[in-house]
Amino acid sequence: MKSVVKSLPDRATGWLARAVIVFLYVPIVVVVVLSFNGSDVTYKWAGFSTRWYGVLAGDTDLLSALRISAEVGVASATLATAGGLLAAMGMARLGRRFRVAFSGGLFLPLVIPEIVLGVALLAVFGTLRADLGLTTLVLGHLVVTLPYAALIVLGAHGALDPALDEAAADLGCNAWQGFRRVTLPLLRQALVAAWLLCFTISFGNIVMSTFTSGVGTTTLPLRVYSLLKGGLTPEINALGTLLVLFTFLIVLGAGLRQMRRILVGGDRTPG
């Protein structure tokens, strides 16, 4: 009887985990299945068809929005990761009081509603009489992504041994050589994680893009949102399927690379 009572929480936890997995992955499966729907509407199945992938290939407006989202995502993620690295290295050299003040200002966008940041940036661009376009879009996404990159890189940089810089200097490295040969390799995984997270946030951003995009710089989320007025077609599901496949290949590649590194490290471990 006691064993049955003890197993109830384990069973409940297992069923809860299964329910969470189903809740997360069923929408993805539905998107993939409906991308092969031959009907003109998503809610009615009319047989298997791949024609929506052909329609997607000929939709220049949607592909242009995809290209703009990719360009803005790459630019903002790269700038945010570089800024996060510089912020982490700068904060390591500040006193405790200045470090707290600097980190508070750096992470402030995380607690401010994004719509407030968007309105504020739009007011700044209007005051400067700057034309809304690709540059303002990247700057807007940079405000959103920089705190996340700094948070990841700052945690990884804080875990490094402070004596590494002194050891590199004792071995004849100057400041740049010590950074390139010691600090940067140790932070490589954190930088990659920060870049991927920032790219994901930028690619799916819609609030900041609404305020900072201009004519000819409509991002993919804004384009999809505008299509809601006329009703979504399985073409959007086809695009979502390709994005899911692309993400899966990236995750699979990163996982295989990490597994290969672990196996190689295990082979080098003396028995």
Short mmCIF file of C-alpha atoms in Angstrom, two decimals:
data_model
loop_
_atom_site.label_atom_id
_atom_site.label_comp_id
_atom_site.label_asym_id
_atom_site.label_seq_id
_atom_site.Cartn_x
_atom_site.Cartn_y
_atom_site.Cartn_z
CA MET A 1 0.00 0.00 0.00
CA LYS A 2 2.80 2.38 0.89
CA SER A 3 4.59 1.66 -2.39
CA VAL A 4 1.42 2.46 -4.30
CA VAL A 5 1.03 5.75 -2.45
CA LYS A 6 4.67 6.63 -3.09
CA SER A 7 4.35 5.87 -6.80
CA LEU A 8 1.36 8.19 -7.26
CA PRO A 9 3.44 11.42 -7.27
CA ASP A 10 5.88 9.82 -9.73
CA ARG A 11 3.04 8.81 -12.04
CA ALA A 12 1.46 12.24 -11.79
CA THR A 13 4.78 13.88 -12.60
CA GLY A 14 5.25 11.58 -15.58
CA TRP A 15 1.79 12.30 -16.98
CA LEU A 16 2.31 16.01 -16.42
CA ALA A 17 5.59 15.88 -18.34
CA ARG A 18 3.87 14.04 -21.20
CA ALA A 19 1.07 16.62 -21.25
CA VAL A 20 3.58 19.47 -21.42
CA ILE A 21 5.43 17.79 -24.30
CA VAL A 22 2.17 17.26 -26.19
CA PHE A 23 1.15 20.87 -25.56
CA LEU A 24 4.45 22.14 -26.94
CA TYR A 25 4.84 19.89 -29.98
CA VAL A 26 1.30 19.28 -31.22
CA PRO A 27 1.04 22.81 -32.76
CA ILE A 28 4.30 22.21 -34.61
CA VAL A 29 3.05 18.89 -35.95
CA VAL A 30 -0.23 20.51 -37.01
CA VAL A 31 1.65 23.24 -38.91
CA VAL A 32 3.75 20.65 -40.75
CA VAL A 33 0.72 18.52 -41.65
CA LEU A 34 -1.39 21.46 -42.82
CA SER A 35 1.45 22.70 -45.04
CA PHE A 36 0.64 19.74 -47.29
CA ASN A 37 -3.05 20.56 -47.39
CA GLY A 38 -4.45 20.92 -50.88
CA SER A 39 -7.26 23.21 -49.73
CA ASP A 40 -7.21 27.00 -50.02
CA VAL A 41 -8.06 27.31 -46.32
CA THR A 42 -6.26 25.87 -43.34
CA TYR A 43 -9.26 24.49 -41.49
CA LYS A 44 -10.43 22.17 -44.30
CA TRP A 45 -8.42 19.16 -45.45
CA ALA A 46 -8.60 18.54 -49.20
CA GLY A 47 -5.93 15.91 -49.71
CA PHE A 48 -2.15 15.78 -49.81
CA SER A 49 -0.47 18.42 -51.96
CA THR A 50 2.85 20.26 -52.17
CA ARG A 51 1.54 23.16 -54.22
CA TRP A 52 1.82 25.64 -51.35
CA TYR A 53 5.60 25.27 -51.38
CA GLY A 54 5.51 26.34 -55.02
CA VAL A 55 3.26 29.26 -54.13
CA LEU A 56 5.70 30.21 -51.37
CA ALA A 57 8.63 30.12 -53.80
CA GLY A 58 6.82 32.63 -56.00
CA ASP A 59 5.66 34.98 -53.23
CA THR A 60 8.22 37.77 -53.55
CA ASP A 61 6.67 39.89 -50.78
CA LEU A 62 6.86 37.10 -48.21
CA LEU A 63 10.37 36.08 -49.24
CA SER A 64 11.48 39.72 -49.08
CA ALA A 65 10.10 39.97 -45.55
CA LEU A 66 11.95 36.77 -44.66
CA ARG A 67 15.19 38.19 -46.04
CA ILE A 68 14.78 41.42 -44.08
CA SER A 69 14.09 39.52 -40.85
CA ALA A 70 17.18 37.39 -41.42
CA GLU A 71 19.38 40.42 -42.15
CA VAL A 72 18.11 42.35 -39.13
CA GLY A 73 18.43 39.27 -36.95
CA VAL A 74 22.05 38.64 -37.98
CA ALA A 75 23.02 42.31 -37.56
CA SER A 76 21.31 42.85 -34.21
CA ALA A 77 22.49 39.50 -32.81
CA THR A 78 26.09 40.20 -33.83
CA LEU A 79 26.06 43.72 -32.38
CA ALA A 80 24.31 42.55 -29.21
CA THR A 81 26.77 39.70 -28.65
CA ALA A 82 29.76 41.98 -29.21
CA GLY A 83 28.23 44.60 -26.92
CA GLY A 84 27.51 41.96 -24.28
CA LEU A 85 31.12 40.79 -24.41
CA LEU A 86 32.46 44.33 -24.06
CA ALA A 87 30.02 45.02 -21.21
CA ALA A 88 31.07 41.87 -19.37
CA MET A 89 34.76 42.67 -19.72
CA GLY A 90 34.18 46.29 -18.69
CA MET A 91 32.12 45.37 -15.64
CA ALA A 92 34.87 43.03 -14.45
CA ARG A 93 37.14 46.05 -14.11
CA LEU A 94 34.65 48.26 -12.27
CA GLY A 95 34.24 48.64 -8.56
CA ARG A 96 31.29 47.05 -6.82
CA ARG A 97 29.26 50.29 -6.59
CA PHE A 98 29.78 51.25 -10.23
CA ARG A 99 29.17 47.65 -11.30
CA VAL A 100 25.74 47.59 -9.65
CA ALA A 101 24.79 50.93 -11.22
CA PHE A 102 26.03 49.88 -14.68
CA SER A 103 24.27 46.51 -14.58
CA GLY A 104 21.05 48.17 -13.43
CA GLY A 105 21.08 50.49 -16.43
CA LEU A 106 22.07 47.69 -18.80
CA PHE A 107 19.29 45.33 -17.72
CA LEU A 108 16.61 48.01 -17.39
CA PRO A 109 15.06 47.21 -20.81
CA LEU A 110 14.22 43.74 -19.49
CA VAL A 111 11.65 45.13 -17.05
CA ILE A 112 10.31 48.01 -19.16
CA PRO A 113 7.38 47.03 -21.43
CA GLU A 114 8.58 46.72 -25.00
CA ILE A 115 5.81 48.95 -26.30
CA VAL A 116 7.15 51.75 -24.07
CA LEU A 117 10.64 51.24 -25.50
CA GLY A 118 9.21 51.30 -29.01
CA VAL A 119 7.34 54.56 -28.46
CA ALA A 120 10.43 56.12 -26.85
CA LEU A 121 12.68 55.10 -29.74
CA LEU A 122 10.16 56.38 -32.26
CA ALA A 123 10.14 59.73 -30.46
CA VAL A 124 13.95 59.83 -30.51
CA PHE A 125 14.09 59.04 -34.22
CA GLY A 126 11.43 61.66 -34.88
CA THR A 127 13.40 64.27 -32.93
CA LEU A 128 16.53 63.43 -34.91
CA ARG A 129 14.48 63.45 -38.12
CA ALA A 130 15.86 60.04 -39.00
CA ASP A 131 14.15 58.10 -41.75
CA LEU A 132 12.73 54.79 -40.56
CA GLY A 133 14.44 51.92 -42.32
CA LEU A 134 16.88 49.09 -41.87
CA THR A 135 19.19 51.07 -39.56
CA THR A 136 16.45 52.12 -37.15
CA LEU A 137 15.09 48.57 -37.21
CA VAL A 138 18.47 47.12 -36.22
CA LEU A 139 18.90 49.73 -33.47
CA GLY A 140 15.44 48.96 -32.12
CA HIS A 141 16.14 45.23 -32.02
CA LEU A 142 19.53 45.93 -30.45
CA VAL A 143 17.82 47.63 -27.50
CA VAL A 144 15.77 44.48 -26.96
CA THR A 145 18.50 41.87 -27.48
CA LEU A 146 21.53 43.51 -25.85
CA PRO A 147 20.44 42.84 -22.23
CA TYR A 148 19.97 39.13 -22.96
CA ALA A 149 23.38 38.83 -24.57
CA ALA A 150 25.02 40.72 -21.71
CA LEU A 151 23.28 38.51 -19.16
CA ILE A 152 24.58 35.30 -20.74
CA VAL A 153 28.12 36.52 -21.41
CA LEU A 154 28.37 38.22 -18.02
CA GLY A 155 27.55 34.96 -16.24
CA ALA A 156 30.13 33.01 -18.26
CA HIS A 157 32.79 35.70 -17.85
CA GLY A 158 32.19 35.87 -14.10
CA ALA A 159 32.89 32.13 -13.83
CA LEU A 160 36.40 32.53 -15.29
CA ASP A 161 39.40 32.49 -13.01
CA PRO A 162 40.71 36.07 -12.63
CA ALA A 163 44.25 34.68 -12.54
CA LEU A 164 44.04 33.64 -16.20
CA ASP A 165 44.99 37.12 -17.42
CA GLU A 166 48.02 37.19 -15.13
CA ALA A 167 49.04 33.69 -16.23
CA ALA A 168 48.78 34.71 -19.89
CA ALA A 169 50.86 37.82 -19.21
CA ASP A 170 53.52 35.71 -17.44
CA LEU A 171 53.72 33.55 -20.55
CA GLY A 172 54.45 36.59 -22.72
CA CYS A 173 50.99 37.48 -24.02
CA ASN A 174 49.94 41.09 -24.28
CA ALA A 175 46.36 42.15 -23.55
CA TRP A 176 45.08 41.40 -27.05
CA GLN A 177 46.84 38.04 -27.30
CA GLY A 178 45.54 37.04 -23.88
CA PHE A 179 42.01 37.92 -24.92
CA ARG A 180 42.25 36.13 -28.27
CA ARG A 181 44.00 32.99 -27.08
CA VAL A 182 42.61 32.56 -23.56
CA THR A 183 39.45 34.53 -22.81
CA LEU A 184 37.71 34.26 -26.16
CA PRO A 185 38.02 30.45 -26.52
CA LEU A 186 36.68 29.97 -22.99
CA LEU A 187 33.68 32.19 -23.76
CA ARG A 188 33.01 30.68 -27.18
CA GLN A 189 30.03 28.58 -26.15
CA ALA A 190 28.46 31.44 -24.19
CA LEU A 191 28.90 33.77 -27.17
CA VAL A 192 27.28 31.25 -29.53
CA ALA A 193 24.38 30.77 -27.12
CA ALA A 194 23.94 34.54 -26.75
CA TRP A 195 24.02 35.03 -30.53
CA LEU A 196 21.44 32.33 -31.19
CA LEU A 197 19.13 33.64 -28.48
CA CYS A 198 19.40 37.22 -29.76
CA PHE A 199 18.79 36.11 -33.34
CA THR A 200 15.69 34.19 -32.27
CA ILE A 201 14.33 37.15 -30.31
CA SER A 202 15.01 39.55 -33.17
CA PHE A 203 13.61 37.24 -35.85
CA GLY A 204 10.28 36.85 -34.06
CA ASN A 205 9.98 40.41 -32.77
CA ILE A 206 6.84 42.29 -33.73
CA VAL A 207 6.34 45.05 -31.14
CA MET A 208 9.62 46.90 -31.66
CA SER A 209 9.45 46.27 -35.41
CA THR A 210 6.09 48.01 -35.55
CA PHE A 211 7.62 51.28 -34.30
CA THR A 212 11.05 51.21 -35.95
CA SER A 213 10.41 49.74 -39.42
CA GLY A 214 9.83 51.91 -42.45
CA VAL A 215 8.76 51.57 -46.06
CA GLY A 216 10.42 48.56 -47.66
CA THR A 217 11.63 47.10 -44.36
CA THR A 218 8.63 45.00 -43.36
CA THR A 219 9.77 42.01 -41.34
CA LEU A 220 8.32 38.53 -41.59
CA PRO A 221 6.19 38.75 -38.38
CA LEU A 222 4.70 42.05 -39.56
CA ARG A 223 3.98 40.57 -42.98
CA VAL A 224 2.29 37.51 -41.49
CA TYR A 225 0.30 39.71 -39.13
CA SER A 226 -0.92 41.79 -42.06
CA LEU A 227 -2.06 38.62 -43.84
CA LEU A 228 -4.36 37.83 -40.92
CA LYS A 229 -6.81 40.43 -42.22
CA GLY A 230 -7.38 38.47 -45.40
CA GLY A 231 -7.14 35.03 -43.83
CA LEU A 232 -4.14 32.74 -43.62
CA THR A 233 -3.50 30.13 -46.27
CA PRO A 234 -1.42 26.93 -46.04
CA GLU A 235 1.38 28.98 -47.63
CA ILE A 236 2.18 30.30 -44.15
CA ASN A 237 2.23 26.73 -42.85
CA ALA A 238 4.70 25.84 -45.59
CA LEU A 239 6.95 28.70 -44.51
CA GLY A 240 6.63 27.61 -40.87
CA THR A 241 7.56 24.06 -41.82
CA LEU A 242 10.72 25.23 -43.56
CA LEU A 243 11.67 27.34 -40.56
CA VAL A 244 11.08 24.39 -38.22
CA LEU A 245 13.23 22.18 -40.45
CA PHE A 246 15.98 24.79 -40.55
CA THR A 247 15.92 25.13 -36.76
CA PHE A 248 15.98 21.36 -36.32
CA LEU A 249 19.04 21.05 -38.56
CA ILE A 250 20.87 23.75 -36.57
CA VAL A 251 20.05 22.08 -33.25
CA LEU A 252 21.00 18.67 -34.65
CA GLY A 253 24.29 20.01 -35.98
CA ALA A 254 25.12 21.68 -32.67
CA GLY A 255 24.21 18.51 -30.77
CA LEU A 256 26.34 16.28 -32.99
CA ARG A 257 29.26 18.67 -32.68
CA GLN A 258 28.96 18.72 -28.90
CA MET A 259 28.69 14.93 -28.78
CA ARG A 260 31.77 14.59 -31.00
CA ARG A 261 33.67 16.94 -28.70
CA ILE A 262 32.65 14.91 -25.64
CA LEU A 263 33.69 11.65 -27.29
CA VAL A 264 37.03 13.06 -28.39
CA GLY A 265 37.61 14.38 -24.89
CA GLY A 266 36.73 10.99 -23.47
CA ASP A 267 39.19 9.26 -25.78
CA ARG A 268 41.96 11.57 -24.59
CA THR A 269 41.23 10.84 -20.94
CA PRO A 270 43.85 8.45 -19.62
CA GLY A 271 42.48 5.12 -18.53
#
